[in-house]
Coordinates of C-alpha atoms in Angstrom, one line a residue:
M1 CA -31.8 -109.3 87.9
L2 CA -31.1 -105.6 87.9
P3 CA -31.1 -103.6 91.1
A4 CA -34.3 -101.6 91.8
R5 CA -32.6 -98.2 91.1
E6 CA -31.4 -99.3 87.6
R7 CA -34.9 -100.7 86.8
V8 CA -36.5 -97.3 87.7
L9 CA -34.0 -95.4 85.6
I10 CA -34.6 -97.7 82.6
I11 CA -38.4 -97.2 82.9
L12 CA -38.0 -93.4 83.3
G13 CA -35.8 -93.3 80.2
A14 CA -38.3 -95.3 78.2
L15 CA -41.1 -93.0 79.3
L16 CA -39.1 -89.9 78.4
N17 CA -38.4 -91.4 74.9
L18 CA -42.0 -92.2 74.4
C19 CA -43.1 -88.6 75.4
F20 CA -40.4 -87.2 73.1
L21 CA -41.4 -89.3 70.1
Q22 CA -45.1 -88.5 70.5
R23 CA -44.3 -84.8 70.6
V24 CA -42.2 -84.8 67.4
G25 CA -44.7 -87.1 65.6
S26 CA -42.8 -90.3 65.1
T27 CA -43.3 -91.8 61.7
Q28 CA -43.0 -95.3 63.1
S29 CA -46.7 -96.0 63.2
G30 CA -46.2 -99.6 64.1
L31 CA -44.6 -98.6 67.4
F32 CA -46.5 -95.5 68.4
K33 CA -50.1 -94.4 67.9
R34 CA -50.7 -90.8 67.2
V35 CA -53.3 -89.1 69.4
Y36 CA -56.2 -87.4 67.7
D37 CA -55.9 -83.6 68.2
P38 CA -58.9 -81.6 67.0
M39 CA -57.0 -78.3 67.4
H40 CA -54.1 -79.4 65.0
P41 CA -54.6 -77.4 61.8
G42 CA -53.4 -80.2 59.5
N43 CA -55.6 -82.8 61.0
S44 CA -58.1 -84.0 58.4
N45 CA -59.4 -86.8 60.6
T46 CA -62.6 -86.1 62.4
K47 CA -64.0 -88.0 65.3
P48 CA -67.2 -89.7 64.4
G49 CA -70.3 -88.1 65.8
P50 CA -73.3 -89.9 67.3
K51 CA -75.5 -91.8 65.0
A52 CA -78.6 -90.1 63.8
T53 CA -81.9 -90.9 65.6
V54 CA -83.8 -93.7 63.9
K55 CA -87.6 -93.8 64.2
N56 CA -90.1 -96.6 63.8
V57 CA -87.7 -99.5 64.7
H58 CA -89.6 -102.8 64.9
C59 CA -87.8 -104.9 67.5
G60 CA -88.6 -108.1 65.6
N61 CA -85.7 -110.3 66.8
E62 CA -84.9 -108.9 70.3
F63 CA -86.1 -106.4 72.9
A64 CA -84.4 -105.4 76.1
S65 CA -82.4 -108.7 76.4
Y66 CA -79.0 -107.1 76.7
A67 CA -77.6 -104.7 79.3
S68 CA -77.5 -101.1 78.2
K69 CA -75.4 -98.2 79.4
D70 CA -78.2 -96.7 81.4
S71 CA -81.7 -97.6 82.8
K72 CA -83.5 -95.3 80.3
T73 CA -82.4 -97.2 77.2
V74 CA -83.0 -100.8 76.0
S75 CA -81.4 -103.0 73.4
C76 CA -83.4 -103.8 70.2
M77 CA -82.7 -105.9 67.1
D78 CA -84.9 -105.4 64.1
Y79 CA -85.9 -108.1 61.6
G80 CA -82.8 -107.2 59.5
A81 CA -80.5 -108.0 62.4
K82 CA -79.5 -104.4 63.0
N83 CA -78.8 -103.6 66.7
Y84 CA -80.1 -100.4 68.3
N85 CA -80.1 -98.7 71.7
C86 CA -83.6 -97.2 72.2
D87 CA -85.1 -94.7 74.5
L88 CA -87.5 -96.9 76.6
S89 CA -90.0 -94.1 77.1
Q90 CA -90.4 -94.0 73.3
C91 CA -91.2 -97.7 72.8
H92 CA -94.7 -99.1 72.5
G93 CA -96.8 -102.1 71.5
G94 CA -99.5 -102.2 68.9
A95 CA -98.9 -101.0 65.3
Q96 CA -96.2 -98.7 63.8
T97 CA -98.6 -95.8 64.0
D98 CA -99.3 -96.2 67.7
T99 CA -97.5 -94.2 70.4
P100 CA -96.2 -94.9 73.9
K101 CA -99.3 -93.2 75.2
S102 CA -101.9 -95.1 73.0
S103 CA -100.3 -98.5 73.4
P104 CA -97.9 -98.5 76.4
I105 CA -95.5 -101.4 76.8
N106 CA -96.5 -102.2 80.4
L107 CA -100.0 -103.1 79.1
Q108 CA -99.1 -104.5 75.7
L109 CA -96.0 -106.6 76.2
Y110 CA -97.6 -109.9 77.1
F111 CA -97.7 -113.4 75.6
E112 CA -100.2 -116.2 75.9
N113 CA -99.9 -120.0 76.3
C114 CA -96.2 -119.9 77.3
L115 CA -94.3 -122.8 78.8
A116 CA -92.1 -122.1 81.8
L117 CA -88.4 -123.0 81.2
G118 CA -86.5 -124.6 84.0
V119 CA -89.3 -124.5 86.6
A120 CA -90.1 -128.0 88.0
G121 CA -93.7 -129.1 88.0
T122 CA -94.8 -126.7 85.3
E123 CA -94.0 -128.8 82.2
K124 CA -97.7 -129.3 81.2
S125 CA -99.0 -125.8 82.3
T126 CA -99.2 -122.8 80.1
F127 CA -99.1 -119.2 81.3
L128 CA -100.1 -115.7 80.4
V129 CA -96.8 -113.8 80.7
Y130 CA -96.1 -110.2 81.1
A131 CA -92.6 -109.8 79.7
Y132 CA -89.7 -107.5 80.4
S133 CA -87.7 -108.7 77.4
Y134 CA -87.7 -111.3 74.6
L135 CA -85.5 -113.1 72.1
A136 CA -87.4 -114.2 69.1
R137 CA -86.7 -117.4 67.2
N138 CA -88.8 -116.4 64.2
K139 CA -87.9 -119.2 61.9
D140 CA -88.8 -121.7 64.7
G141 CA -92.1 -120.0 65.5
H142 CA -91.4 -119.1 69.1
L143 CA -89.8 -116.6 71.4
V144 CA -88.1 -116.8 74.8
A145 CA -89.6 -114.1 77.1
N146 CA -88.3 -113.0 80.5
G147 CA -91.1 -112.0 82.7
F148 CA -93.6 -113.2 85.2
A149 CA -96.7 -115.4 84.9
V150 CA -100.1 -114.0 85.8
G151 CA -101.3 -115.7 88.9
D152 CA -97.8 -116.4 90.3
S153 CA -98.1 -114.8 93.8
T154 CA -94.3 -114.4 94.0
E155 CA -94.2 -112.5 90.7
S156 CA -90.8 -114.2 90.2
V157 CA -89.1 -113.5 86.9
H158 CA -88.6 -116.7 84.8
Q159 CA -88.0 -117.6 81.2
F160 CA -90.9 -118.8 79.1
K161 CA -91.1 -120.3 75.6
C162 CA -94.0 -118.7 73.8
P163 CA -95.0 -120.3 70.5
W164 CA -97.1 -119.0 67.6
K165 CA -98.5 -120.4 64.3
D166 CA -99.8 -117.4 62.4
R167 CA -98.3 -114.0 61.6
T168 CA -101.2 -112.3 63.4
D169 CA -101.0 -114.4 66.6
R170 CA -100.5 -112.5 69.9
N171 CA -97.1 -114.2 70.5
N172 CA -95.9 -112.8 67.2
M173 CA -96.5 -109.2 68.2
R174 CA -93.4 -107.1 68.6
V175 CA -92.4 -103.8 70.2
W176 CA -91.9 -100.6 68.2
C177 CA -89.5 -97.9 69.3
D178 CA -89.6 -94.3 68.0
K179 CA -86.2 -93.0 69.2
C180 CA -83.2 -95.3 68.7
S181 CA -79.5 -95.0 67.8
E182 CA -78.0 -97.7 65.6
L183 CA -75.1 -99.6 67.1
V184 CA -72.1 -100.4 65.0

């Protein structure tokens, strides 16, 4: 094992070499990554900008089930399995032509005849559930909603399985969001 002083000198030498090679633009790309410099005149690479705002996203497969970067946005996956981050204030229930004002989520995001998952003693009971989020299993004819059951005095958040049979059933209604950014 090398003495501490020699190890420090070796590390300093390696750092100096690294700095030098980055300044002169090493051609050994396998060893060193060049840093993007927007001021360099010969730089044809451009940093990608933010994705354009997408309107009228129908959150058919998922809504608000995944953590987002801030409390003002929610996750959303459309029927085509595209993922979005959406401005929560621009999401609504109802139809595509509705608005957050005409069909607010806090009044529209509910499901009927849901079964509580993992709650002892509720196996045979069904609930009206106001949901915070959902993950749809469209091919299986149900969704899993996170929310609270009407009549539960604790208003504890639980998971519920909410089935449907027809396309027009209440449990097959999905959230629309009018201001989203597509995730890559």
